[in-house]
mmCIF file of C-alpha atoms in Angstrom:
data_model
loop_
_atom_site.group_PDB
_atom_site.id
_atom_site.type_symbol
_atom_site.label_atom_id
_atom_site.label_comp_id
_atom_site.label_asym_id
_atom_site.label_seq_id
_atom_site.Cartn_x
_atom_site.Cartn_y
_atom_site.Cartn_z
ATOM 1 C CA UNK A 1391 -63.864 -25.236 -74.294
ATOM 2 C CA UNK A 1392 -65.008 -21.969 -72.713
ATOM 3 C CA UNK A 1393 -61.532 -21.795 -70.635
ATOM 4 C CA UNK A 1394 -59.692 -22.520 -73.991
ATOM 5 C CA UNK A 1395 -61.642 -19.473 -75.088
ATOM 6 C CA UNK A 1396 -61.195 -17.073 -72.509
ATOM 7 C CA UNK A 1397 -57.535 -18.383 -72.273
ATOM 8 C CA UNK A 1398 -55.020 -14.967 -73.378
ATOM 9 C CA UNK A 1399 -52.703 -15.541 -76.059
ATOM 10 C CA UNK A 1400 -49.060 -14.707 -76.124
ATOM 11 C CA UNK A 1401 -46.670 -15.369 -79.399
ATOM 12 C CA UNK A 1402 -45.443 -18.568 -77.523
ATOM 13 C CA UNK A 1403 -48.738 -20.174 -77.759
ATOM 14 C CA UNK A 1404 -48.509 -20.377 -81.747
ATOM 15 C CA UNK A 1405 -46.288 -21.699 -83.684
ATOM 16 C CA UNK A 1406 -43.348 -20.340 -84.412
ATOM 17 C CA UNK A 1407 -44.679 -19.251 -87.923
ATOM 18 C CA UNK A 1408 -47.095 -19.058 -89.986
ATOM 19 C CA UNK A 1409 -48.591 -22.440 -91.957
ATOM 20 C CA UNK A 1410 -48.693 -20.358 -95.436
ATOM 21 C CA UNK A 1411 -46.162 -18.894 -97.538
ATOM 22 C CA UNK A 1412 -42.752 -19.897 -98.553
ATOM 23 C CA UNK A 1413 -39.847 -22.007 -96.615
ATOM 24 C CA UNK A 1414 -38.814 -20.246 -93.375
ATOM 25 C CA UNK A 1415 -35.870 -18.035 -94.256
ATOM 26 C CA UNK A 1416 -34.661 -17.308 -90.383
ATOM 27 C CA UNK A 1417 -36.325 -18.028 -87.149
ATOM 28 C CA UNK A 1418 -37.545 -15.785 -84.527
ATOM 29 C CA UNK A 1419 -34.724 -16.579 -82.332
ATOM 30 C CA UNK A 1420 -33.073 -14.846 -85.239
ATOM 31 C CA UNK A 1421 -35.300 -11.994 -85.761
ATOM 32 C CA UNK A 1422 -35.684 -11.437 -81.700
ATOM 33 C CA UNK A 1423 -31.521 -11.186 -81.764
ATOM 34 C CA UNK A 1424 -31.639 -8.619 -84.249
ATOM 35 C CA UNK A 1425 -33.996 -6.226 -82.599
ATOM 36 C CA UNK A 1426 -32.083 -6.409 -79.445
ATOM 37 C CA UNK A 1427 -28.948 -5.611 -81.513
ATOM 38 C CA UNK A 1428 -31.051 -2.575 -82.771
ATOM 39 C CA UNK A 1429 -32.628 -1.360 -79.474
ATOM 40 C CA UNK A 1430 -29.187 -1.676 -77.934
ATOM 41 C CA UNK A 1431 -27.572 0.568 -80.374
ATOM 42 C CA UNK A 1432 -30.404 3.266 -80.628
ATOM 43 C CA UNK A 1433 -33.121 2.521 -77.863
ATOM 44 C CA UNK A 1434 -36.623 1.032 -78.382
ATOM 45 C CA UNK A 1435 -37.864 4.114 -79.702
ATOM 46 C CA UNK A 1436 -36.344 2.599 -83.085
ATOM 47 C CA UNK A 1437 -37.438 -0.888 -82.935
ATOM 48 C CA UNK A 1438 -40.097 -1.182 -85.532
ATOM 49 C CA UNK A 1439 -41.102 -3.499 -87.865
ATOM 50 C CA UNK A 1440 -39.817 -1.776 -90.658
ATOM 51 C CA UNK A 1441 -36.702 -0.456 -89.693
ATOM 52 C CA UNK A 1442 -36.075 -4.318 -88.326
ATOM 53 C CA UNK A 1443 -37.242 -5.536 -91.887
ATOM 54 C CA UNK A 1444 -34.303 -3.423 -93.467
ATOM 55 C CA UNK A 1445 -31.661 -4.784 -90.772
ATOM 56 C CA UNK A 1446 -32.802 -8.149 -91.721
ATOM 57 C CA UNK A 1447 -32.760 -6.862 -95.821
ATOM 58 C CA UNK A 1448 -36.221 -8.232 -96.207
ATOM 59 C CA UNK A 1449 -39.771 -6.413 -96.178
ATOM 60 C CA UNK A 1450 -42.151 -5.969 -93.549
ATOM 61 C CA UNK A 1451 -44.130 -8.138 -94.334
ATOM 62 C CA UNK A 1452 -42.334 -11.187 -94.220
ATOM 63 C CA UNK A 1453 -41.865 -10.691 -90.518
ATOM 64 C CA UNK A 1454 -45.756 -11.375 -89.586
ATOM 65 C CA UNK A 1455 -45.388 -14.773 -90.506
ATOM 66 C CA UNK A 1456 -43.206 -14.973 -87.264
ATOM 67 C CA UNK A 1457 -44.243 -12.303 -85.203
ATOM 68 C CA UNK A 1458 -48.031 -11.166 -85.006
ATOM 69 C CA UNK A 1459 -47.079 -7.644 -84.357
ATOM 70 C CA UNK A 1460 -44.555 -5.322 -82.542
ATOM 71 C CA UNK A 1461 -45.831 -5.945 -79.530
ATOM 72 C CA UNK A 1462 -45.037 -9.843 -79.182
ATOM 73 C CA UNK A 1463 -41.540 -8.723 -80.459
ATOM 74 C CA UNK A 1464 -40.824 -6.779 -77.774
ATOM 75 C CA UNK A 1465 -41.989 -10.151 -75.704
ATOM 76 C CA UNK A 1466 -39.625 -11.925 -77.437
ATOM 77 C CA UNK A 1467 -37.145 -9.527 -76.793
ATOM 78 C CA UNK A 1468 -37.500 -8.971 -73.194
ATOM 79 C CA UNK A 1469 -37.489 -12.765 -72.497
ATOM 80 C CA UNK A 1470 -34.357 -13.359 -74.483
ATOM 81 C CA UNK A 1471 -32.792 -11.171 -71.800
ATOM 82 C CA UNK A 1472 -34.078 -13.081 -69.239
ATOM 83 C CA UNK A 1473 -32.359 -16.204 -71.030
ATOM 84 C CA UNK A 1474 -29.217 -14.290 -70.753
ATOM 85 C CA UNK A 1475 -29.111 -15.239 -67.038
ATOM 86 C CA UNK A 1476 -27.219 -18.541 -65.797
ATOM 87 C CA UNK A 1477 -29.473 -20.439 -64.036
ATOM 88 C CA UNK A 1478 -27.516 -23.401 -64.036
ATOM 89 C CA UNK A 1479 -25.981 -22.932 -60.190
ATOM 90 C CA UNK A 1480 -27.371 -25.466 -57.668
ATOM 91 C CA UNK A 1481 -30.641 -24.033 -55.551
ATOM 92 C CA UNK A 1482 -28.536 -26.091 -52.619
ATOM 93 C CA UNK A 1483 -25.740 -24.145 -50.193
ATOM 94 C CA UNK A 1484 -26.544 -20.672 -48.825
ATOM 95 C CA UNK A 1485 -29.770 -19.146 -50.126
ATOM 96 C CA UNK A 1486 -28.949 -15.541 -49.550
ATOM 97 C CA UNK A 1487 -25.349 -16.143 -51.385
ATOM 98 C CA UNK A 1488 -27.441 -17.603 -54.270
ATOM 99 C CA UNK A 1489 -29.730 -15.212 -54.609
ATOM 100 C CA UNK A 1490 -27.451 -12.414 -54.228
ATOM 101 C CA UNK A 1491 -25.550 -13.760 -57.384
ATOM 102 C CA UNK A 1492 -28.966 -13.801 -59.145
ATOM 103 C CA UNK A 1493 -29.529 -10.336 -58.747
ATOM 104 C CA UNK A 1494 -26.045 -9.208 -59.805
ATOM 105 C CA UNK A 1495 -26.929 -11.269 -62.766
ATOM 106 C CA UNK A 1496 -30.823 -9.430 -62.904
ATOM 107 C CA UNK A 1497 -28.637 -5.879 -62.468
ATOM 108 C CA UNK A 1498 -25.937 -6.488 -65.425
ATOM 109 C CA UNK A 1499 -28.616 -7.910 -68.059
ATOM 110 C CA UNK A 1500 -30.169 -4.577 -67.274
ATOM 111 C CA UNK A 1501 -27.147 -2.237 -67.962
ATOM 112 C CA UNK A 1502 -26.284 -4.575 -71.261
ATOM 113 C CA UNK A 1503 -30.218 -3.179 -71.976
ATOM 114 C CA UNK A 1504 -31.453 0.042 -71.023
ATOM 115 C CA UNK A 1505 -34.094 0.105 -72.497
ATOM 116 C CA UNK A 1506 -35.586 -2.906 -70.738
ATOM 117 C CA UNK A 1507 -37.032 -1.244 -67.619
ATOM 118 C CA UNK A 1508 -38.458 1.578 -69.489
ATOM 119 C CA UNK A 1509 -40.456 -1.525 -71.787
ATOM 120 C CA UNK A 1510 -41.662 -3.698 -68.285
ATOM 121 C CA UNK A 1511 -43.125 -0.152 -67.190
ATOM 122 C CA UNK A 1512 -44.728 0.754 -69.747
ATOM 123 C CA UNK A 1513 -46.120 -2.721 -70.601
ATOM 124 C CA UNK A 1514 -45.576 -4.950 -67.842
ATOM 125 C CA UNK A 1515 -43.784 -8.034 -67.708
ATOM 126 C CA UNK A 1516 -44.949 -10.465 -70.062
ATOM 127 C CA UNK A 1517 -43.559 -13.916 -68.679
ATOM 128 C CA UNK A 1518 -41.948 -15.804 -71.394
ATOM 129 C CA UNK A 1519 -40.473 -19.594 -70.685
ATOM 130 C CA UNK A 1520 -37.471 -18.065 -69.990
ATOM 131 C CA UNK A 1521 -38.694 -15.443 -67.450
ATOM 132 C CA UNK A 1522 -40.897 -18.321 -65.632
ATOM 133 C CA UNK A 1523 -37.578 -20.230 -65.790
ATOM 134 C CA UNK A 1524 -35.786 -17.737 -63.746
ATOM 135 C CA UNK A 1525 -38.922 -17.142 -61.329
ATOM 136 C CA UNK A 1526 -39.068 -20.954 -60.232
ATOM 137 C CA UNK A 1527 -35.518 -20.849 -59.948
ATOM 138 C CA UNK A 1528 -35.200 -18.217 -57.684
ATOM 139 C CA UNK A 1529 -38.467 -19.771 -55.745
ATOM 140 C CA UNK A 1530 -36.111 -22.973 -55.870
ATOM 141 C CA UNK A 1531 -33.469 -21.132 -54.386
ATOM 142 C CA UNK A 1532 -35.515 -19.531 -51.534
ATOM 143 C CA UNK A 1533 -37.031 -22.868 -50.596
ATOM 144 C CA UNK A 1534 -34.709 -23.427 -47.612
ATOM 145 C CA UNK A 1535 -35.476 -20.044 -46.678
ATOM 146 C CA UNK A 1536 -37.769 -19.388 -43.889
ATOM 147 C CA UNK A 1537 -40.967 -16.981 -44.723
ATOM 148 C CA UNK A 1538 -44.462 -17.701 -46.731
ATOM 149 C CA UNK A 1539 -44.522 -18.228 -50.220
ATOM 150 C CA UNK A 1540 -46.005 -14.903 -50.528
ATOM 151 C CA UNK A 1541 -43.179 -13.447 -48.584
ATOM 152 C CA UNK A 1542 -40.635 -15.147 -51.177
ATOM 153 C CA UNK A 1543 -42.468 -14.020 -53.909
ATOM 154 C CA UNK A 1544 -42.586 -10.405 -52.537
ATOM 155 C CA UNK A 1545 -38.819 -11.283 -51.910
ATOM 156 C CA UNK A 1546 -38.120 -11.809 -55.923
ATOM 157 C CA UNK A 1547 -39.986 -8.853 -57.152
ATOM 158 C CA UNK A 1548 -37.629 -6.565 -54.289
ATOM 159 C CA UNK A 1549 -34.317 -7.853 -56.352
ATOM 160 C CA UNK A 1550 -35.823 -7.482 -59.485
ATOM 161 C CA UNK A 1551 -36.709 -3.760 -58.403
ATOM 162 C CA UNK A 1552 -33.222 -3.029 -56.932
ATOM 163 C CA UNK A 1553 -31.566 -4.673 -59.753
ATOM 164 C CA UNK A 1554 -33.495 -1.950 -62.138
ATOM 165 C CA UNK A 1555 -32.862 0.855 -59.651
ATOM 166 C CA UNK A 1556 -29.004 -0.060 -59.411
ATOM 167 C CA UNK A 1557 -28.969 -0.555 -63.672
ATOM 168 C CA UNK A 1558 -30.626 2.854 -64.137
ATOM 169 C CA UNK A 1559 -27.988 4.712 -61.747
ATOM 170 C CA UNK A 1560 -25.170 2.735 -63.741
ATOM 171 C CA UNK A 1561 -25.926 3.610 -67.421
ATOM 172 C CA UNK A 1562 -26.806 7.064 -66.072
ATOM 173 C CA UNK A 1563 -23.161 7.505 -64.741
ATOM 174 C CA UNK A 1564 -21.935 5.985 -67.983
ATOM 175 C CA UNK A 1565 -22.721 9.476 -69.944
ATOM 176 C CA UNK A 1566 -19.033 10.595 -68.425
ATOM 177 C CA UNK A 1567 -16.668 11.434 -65.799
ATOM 178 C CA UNK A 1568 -19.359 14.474 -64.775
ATOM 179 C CA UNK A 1569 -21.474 12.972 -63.130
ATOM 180 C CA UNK A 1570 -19.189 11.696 -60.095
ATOM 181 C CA UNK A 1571 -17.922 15.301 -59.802
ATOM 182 C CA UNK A 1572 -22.133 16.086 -59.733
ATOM 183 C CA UNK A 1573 -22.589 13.264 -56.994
ATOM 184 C CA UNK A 1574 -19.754 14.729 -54.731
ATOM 185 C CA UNK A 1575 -21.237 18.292 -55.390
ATOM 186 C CA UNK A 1576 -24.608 17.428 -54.404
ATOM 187 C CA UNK A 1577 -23.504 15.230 -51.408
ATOM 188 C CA UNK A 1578 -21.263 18.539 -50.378
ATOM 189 C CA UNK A 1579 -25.317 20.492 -50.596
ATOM 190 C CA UNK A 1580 -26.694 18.005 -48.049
ATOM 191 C CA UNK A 1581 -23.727 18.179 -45.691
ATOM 192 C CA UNK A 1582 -24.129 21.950 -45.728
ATOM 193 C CA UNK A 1583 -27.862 21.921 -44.895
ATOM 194 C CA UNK A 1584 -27.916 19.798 -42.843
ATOM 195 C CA UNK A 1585 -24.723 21.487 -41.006
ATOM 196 C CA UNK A 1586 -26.672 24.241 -40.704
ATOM 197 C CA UNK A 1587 -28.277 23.576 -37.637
ATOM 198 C CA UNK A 1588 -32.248 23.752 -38.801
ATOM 199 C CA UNK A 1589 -32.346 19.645 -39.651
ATOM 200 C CA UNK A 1590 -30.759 18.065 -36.671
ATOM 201 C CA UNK A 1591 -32.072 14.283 -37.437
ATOM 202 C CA UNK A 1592 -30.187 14.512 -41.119
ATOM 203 C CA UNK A 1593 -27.057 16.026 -39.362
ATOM 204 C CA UNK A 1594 -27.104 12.829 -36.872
ATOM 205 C CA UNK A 1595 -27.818 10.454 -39.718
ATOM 206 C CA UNK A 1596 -24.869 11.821 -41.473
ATOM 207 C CA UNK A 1597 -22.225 12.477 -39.214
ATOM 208 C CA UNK A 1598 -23.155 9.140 -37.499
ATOM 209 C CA UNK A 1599 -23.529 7.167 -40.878
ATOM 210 C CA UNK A 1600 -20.069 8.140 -42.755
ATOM 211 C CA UNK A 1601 -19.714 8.395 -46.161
ATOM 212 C CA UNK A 1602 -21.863 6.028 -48.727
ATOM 213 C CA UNK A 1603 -19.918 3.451 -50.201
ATOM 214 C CA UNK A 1604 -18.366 4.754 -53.296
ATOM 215 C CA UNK A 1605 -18.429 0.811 -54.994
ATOM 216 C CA UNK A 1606 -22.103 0.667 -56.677
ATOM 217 C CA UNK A 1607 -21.375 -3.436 -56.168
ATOM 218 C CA UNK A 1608 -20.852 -3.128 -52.935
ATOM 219 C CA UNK A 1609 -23.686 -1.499 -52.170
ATOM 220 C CA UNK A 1610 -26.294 -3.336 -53.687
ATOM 221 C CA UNK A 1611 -24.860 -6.147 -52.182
ATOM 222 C CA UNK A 1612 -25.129 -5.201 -48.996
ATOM 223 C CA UNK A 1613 -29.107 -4.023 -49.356
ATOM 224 C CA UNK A 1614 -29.845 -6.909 -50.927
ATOM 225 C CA UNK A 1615 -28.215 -8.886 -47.530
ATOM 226 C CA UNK A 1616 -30.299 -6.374 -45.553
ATOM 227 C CA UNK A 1617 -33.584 -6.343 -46.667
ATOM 228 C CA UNK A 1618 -34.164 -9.718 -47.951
ATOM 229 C CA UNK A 1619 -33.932 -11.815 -44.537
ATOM 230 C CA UNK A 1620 -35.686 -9.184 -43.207
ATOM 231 C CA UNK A 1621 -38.476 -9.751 -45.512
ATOM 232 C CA UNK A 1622 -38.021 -13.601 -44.513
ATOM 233 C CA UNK A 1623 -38.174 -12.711 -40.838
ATOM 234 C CA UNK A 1624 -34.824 -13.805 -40.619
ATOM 235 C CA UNK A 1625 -33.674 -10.349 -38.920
ATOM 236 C CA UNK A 1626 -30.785 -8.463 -40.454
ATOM 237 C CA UNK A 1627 -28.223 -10.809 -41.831
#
């Protein structure tokens, strides 16, 4: 009884509405689909109760009999981008392959969202079922892998980082064709410092290094190939 107590409560523990009241007139899938819509079109800043009562052309109120407050909607919400992913590929075959095409699935789901990453740092990730679905699938797919299971679990949280950091850079060179002639200016800085004579490590780093791939894809890729056997103790695949 006392664990039952103590136990926290999240908006998948109860049912999916309330007992009183009328018929159900939509479902929280439903409702949960229609504040995504909204944060996606102007940011979570505008994802309220109210404003997604008059999306839905229905009061306020009507929405607590599905969700307890704005809080377990954004649960909702950031779990039904976790269900976005395809987790229906075989855990068998190479595990670095596999995982790699989870994360480019992780990275994606976050430019679709923006606002996602600003909500999991703010809040922290609430798992939902669909967030503990992709977890143990991406433990299933690192089970060949060598490395603890606190190593693999360290593993998933560094592609779930880099997938953020690689969606953040993405939507922020969406705002326009600037920004790439700001990345070549700024890259033209550090080769002029460091040309300079007074940082001789960076000058050997660059000259030695070449330019950074210009493919985003590409990149992350090739991180992700780096530093996850590496966590394993694999070495550098």
């Amino acid at each position: 009884m006392a664990d039952r107590e103590t136990r926290p409560t999240t908006v998948w523990s109860r049912p999916q509405r309330g007992a009183r009241g009328p018929a159900p007139e939509r479902s929280r899938t439903q409702i949960t689909a229609a504040a995504l819509a909204l944060a996606d079109a102007e940011g979570l800043a505008a994802v309220s109760m109210r404003a997604l009562a008059q999306r839905l052309g229905t009061g306020p109120a009507s929405l607590y009999r599905y969700v307890g407050s704005r809080d377990e909607l954004l649960d909702l919400m950031a779990d039904a981008v976790a269900g976005e992913l395809d987790l229906s590929g075989s855990s068998g075959g190479d595990w670095l392959d596999a995982l790699v095409h989870l994360a480019l699935q992780s990275r994606d789901a976050h430019v679709r969202h923006p606002w996602l990453a600003d909500l999991n740092d703010r809040r922290g990730e609430v798992l939902g079922p669909h967030a503990i679905d992709y977890l143990d699938h991406a433990l299933g797919i690192l089970a060949p892998a060598p490395g603890t299971a606190g190593q693999k679990l360290e593993a998933v949280g560094l592609l779930g980082g880099l997938a953020v950091l690689f969606a953040r850079r993405a939507n922020g060179a969406a705002g326009g064709a600037a920004h790439g002639g700001d990345r070549a200016a700024r890259a033209a800085h550090l080769a002029a410092v460091a040309a300079e004579g007074r940082h001789p490590h960076l000058l050997a780093a660059l000259t030695s290094a070449g330019p950074p791939p210009a493919d985003r894809d590409a990149l992350f890729v090739t991180l992700l190939r780096r530093l996850l056997p590496a966590m394993l103790d694999q070495g550098a695949a």
